[in-house]
Amino acid sequence: MANAGRGIKSIEVSGRVLSALMEAGEPMMLRDIAEQADLKPALCHACLTSMKDVGLAHQDPATGLYHTGHFAIQLGRDGWPRTRAFRRQSRRFTLWPSNWG
C-alpha cells in the first residue's frame, strides 16, 4: 500500500488487523491475528482493545476468540450497494418480469 501523504499509523495497523479477521472468516486467537497482521501480540492486543471499543472487533467472552464486530459488519453492509457487483445484480432484478409469481 503506497502512501501519498502523511497518515495515521494506528489506523493503518487497525486495517491490517481487520483484514486478518475478515480473511479468516472465522473467530481467531490473538496470536493468529498478530501473525497474520505481522504484528507483535502486545501491539495487536492493544489495537483489538480499541477496535472492540468502537465495534470493529468482538471478543467472545466464552472462548476469548476474536471476530469482526457489529460496526465492521455495518460498514460492509453500507458499502455493498456501491460496488459494481451489487449494481450489476440490481439491474438483473429490475429486469425480472413483473408477471412472475
CSV table of C-alpha atoms in Angstrom, one decimal:
chain,number,residue,atom,x,y,z
A,1,MET,CA,0.0,0.0,0.0
A,2,ALA,CA,1.7,3.2,-1.1
A,3,ASN,CA,1.2,6.3,1.0
A,4,ALA,CA,0.6,9.5,-0.9
A,5,GLY,CA,0.9,11.6,2.2
A,6,ARG,CA,1.1,11.5,6.0
A,7,GLY,CA,-1.3,9.0,7.5
A,8,ILE,CA,-2.3,7.9,11.0
A,9,LYS,CA,-0.3,4.8,11.8
A,10,SER,CA,-2.8,3.4,14.3
A,11,ILE,CA,-5.5,3.3,11.6
A,12,GLU,CA,-3.1,1.6,9.2
A,13,VAL,CA,-2.3,-1.1,11.9
A,14,SER,CA,-6.0,-1.5,12.7
A,15,GLY,CA,-6.7,-2.0,9.0
A,16,ARG,CA,-4.2,-4.9,9.0
A,17,VAL,CA,-5.9,-6.4,12.0
A,18,LEU,CA,-9.3,-6.0,10.5
A,19,SER,CA,-8.1,-7.6,7.2
A,20,ALA,CA,-6.8,-10.6,9.1
A,21,LEU,CA,-10.2,-11.0,10.8
A,22,MET,CA,-12.1,-10.7,7.6
A,23,GLU,CA,-9.8,-13.0,5.6
A,24,ALA,CA,-10.0,-15.8,8.2
A,25,GLY,CA,-13.8,-15.8,8.0
A,26,GLU,CA,-14.0,-17.4,11.5
A,27,PRO,CA,-13.1,-16.5,15.1
A,28,MET,CA,-9.4,-16.2,15.7
A,29,MET,CA,-6.9,-16.4,18.6
A,30,LEU,CA,-4.9,-13.3,19.3
A,31,ARG,CA,-1.6,-14.9,18.4
A,32,ASP,CA,-3.0,-15.9,15.0
A,33,ILE,CA,-4.3,-12.4,14.3
A,34,ALA,CA,-1.0,-11.0,15.3
A,35,GLU,CA,0.9,-13.4,13.0
A,36,GLN,CA,-1.5,-12.7,10.0
A,37,ALA,CA,-1.2,-8.9,10.5
A,38,ASP,CA,2.6,-9.1,11.0
A,39,LEU,CA,2.4,-7.5,14.5
A,40,LYS,CA,3.7,-8.3,17.9
A,41,PRO,CA,1.0,-9.8,20.1
A,42,ALA,CA,1.1,-6.9,22.6
A,43,LEU,CA,0.5,-4.3,19.9
A,44,CYS,CA,-2.2,-6.5,18.3
A,45,HIS,CA,-3.9,-6.8,21.7
A,46,ALA,CA,-3.8,-3.0,22.2
A,47,CYS,CA,-5.3,-2.5,18.7
A,48,LEU,CA,-8.0,-5.1,19.3
A,49,THR,CA,-8.9,-3.4,22.6
A,50,SER,CA,-9.6,-0.1,20.8
A,51,MET,CA,-11.3,-1.9,17.9
A,52,LYS,CA,-13.6,-3.6,20.4
A,53,ASP,CA,-14.5,-0.2,22.0
A,54,VAL,CA,-15.8,1.1,18.7
A,55,GLY,CA,-17.4,-2.1,17.4
A,56,LEU,CA,-14.8,-3.1,14.7
A,57,ALA,CA,-13.9,-6.2,16.6
A,58,HIS,CA,-15.7,-8.5,19.1
A,59,GLN,CA,-14.2,-11.0,21.6
A,60,ASP,CA,-16.4,-13.9,22.5
A,61,PRO,CA,-16.4,-13.9,26.4
A,62,ALA,CA,-16.8,-17.7,26.5
A,63,THR,CA,-13.9,-18.6,24.1
A,64,GLY,CA,-11.7,-15.5,24.1
A,65,LEU,CA,-11.7,-15.7,20.3
A,66,TYR,CA,-12.0,-12.5,18.1
A,67,HIS,CA,-14.1,-11.8,15.1
A,68,THR,CA,-15.4,-8.8,13.2
A,69,GLY,CA,-17.6,-6.6,15.3
A,70,HIS,CA,-21.1,-5.1,14.6
A,71,PHE,CA,-19.7,-1.8,13.3
A,72,ALA,CA,-17.4,-3.6,10.8
A,73,ILE,CA,-20.4,-5.6,9.5
A,74,GLN,CA,-22.4,-2.4,9.3
A,75,LEU,CA,-19.7,-0.7,7.2
A,76,GLY,CA,-19.7,-3.6,4.8
A,77,ARG,CA,-23.4,-3.6,4.5
A,78,ASP,CA,-23.4,0.2,3.9
A,79,GLY,CA,-20.6,-0.1,1.3
A,80,TRP,CA,-22.0,-3.1,-0.6
A,81,PRO,CA,-24.6,-1.1,-2.6
A,82,ARG,CA,-21.8,1.0,-4.0
A,83,THR,CA,-20.0,-2.0,-5.5
A,84,ARG,CA,-20.1,-2.8,-9.2
A,85,ALA,CA,-21.2,-6.4,-8.4
A,86,PHE,CA,-24.3,-5.1,-6.4
A,87,ARG,CA,-25.2,-2.7,-9.2
A,88,ARG,CA,-25.0,-5.5,-11.8
A,89,GLN,CA,-27.2,-7.8,-9.7
A,90,SER,CA,-29.7,-5.0,-9.0
A,91,ARG,CA,-30.1,-4.4,-12.7
A,92,ARG,CA,-31.0,-8.1,-13.2
A,93,PHE,CA,-33.7,-7.8,-10.6
A,94,THR,CA,-35.2,-4.7,-12.2
A,95,LEU,CA,-35.4,-6.7,-15.5
A,96,TRP,CA,-37.2,-9.5,-13.7
A,97,PRO,CA,-40.6,-10.0,-15.3
A,98,SER,CA,-43.3,-8.5,-13.1
A,99,ASN,CA,-45.8,-11.1,-14.0
A,100,TRP,CA,-43.8,-13.9,-12.5
A,101,GLY,CA,-45.3,-15.2,-9.3
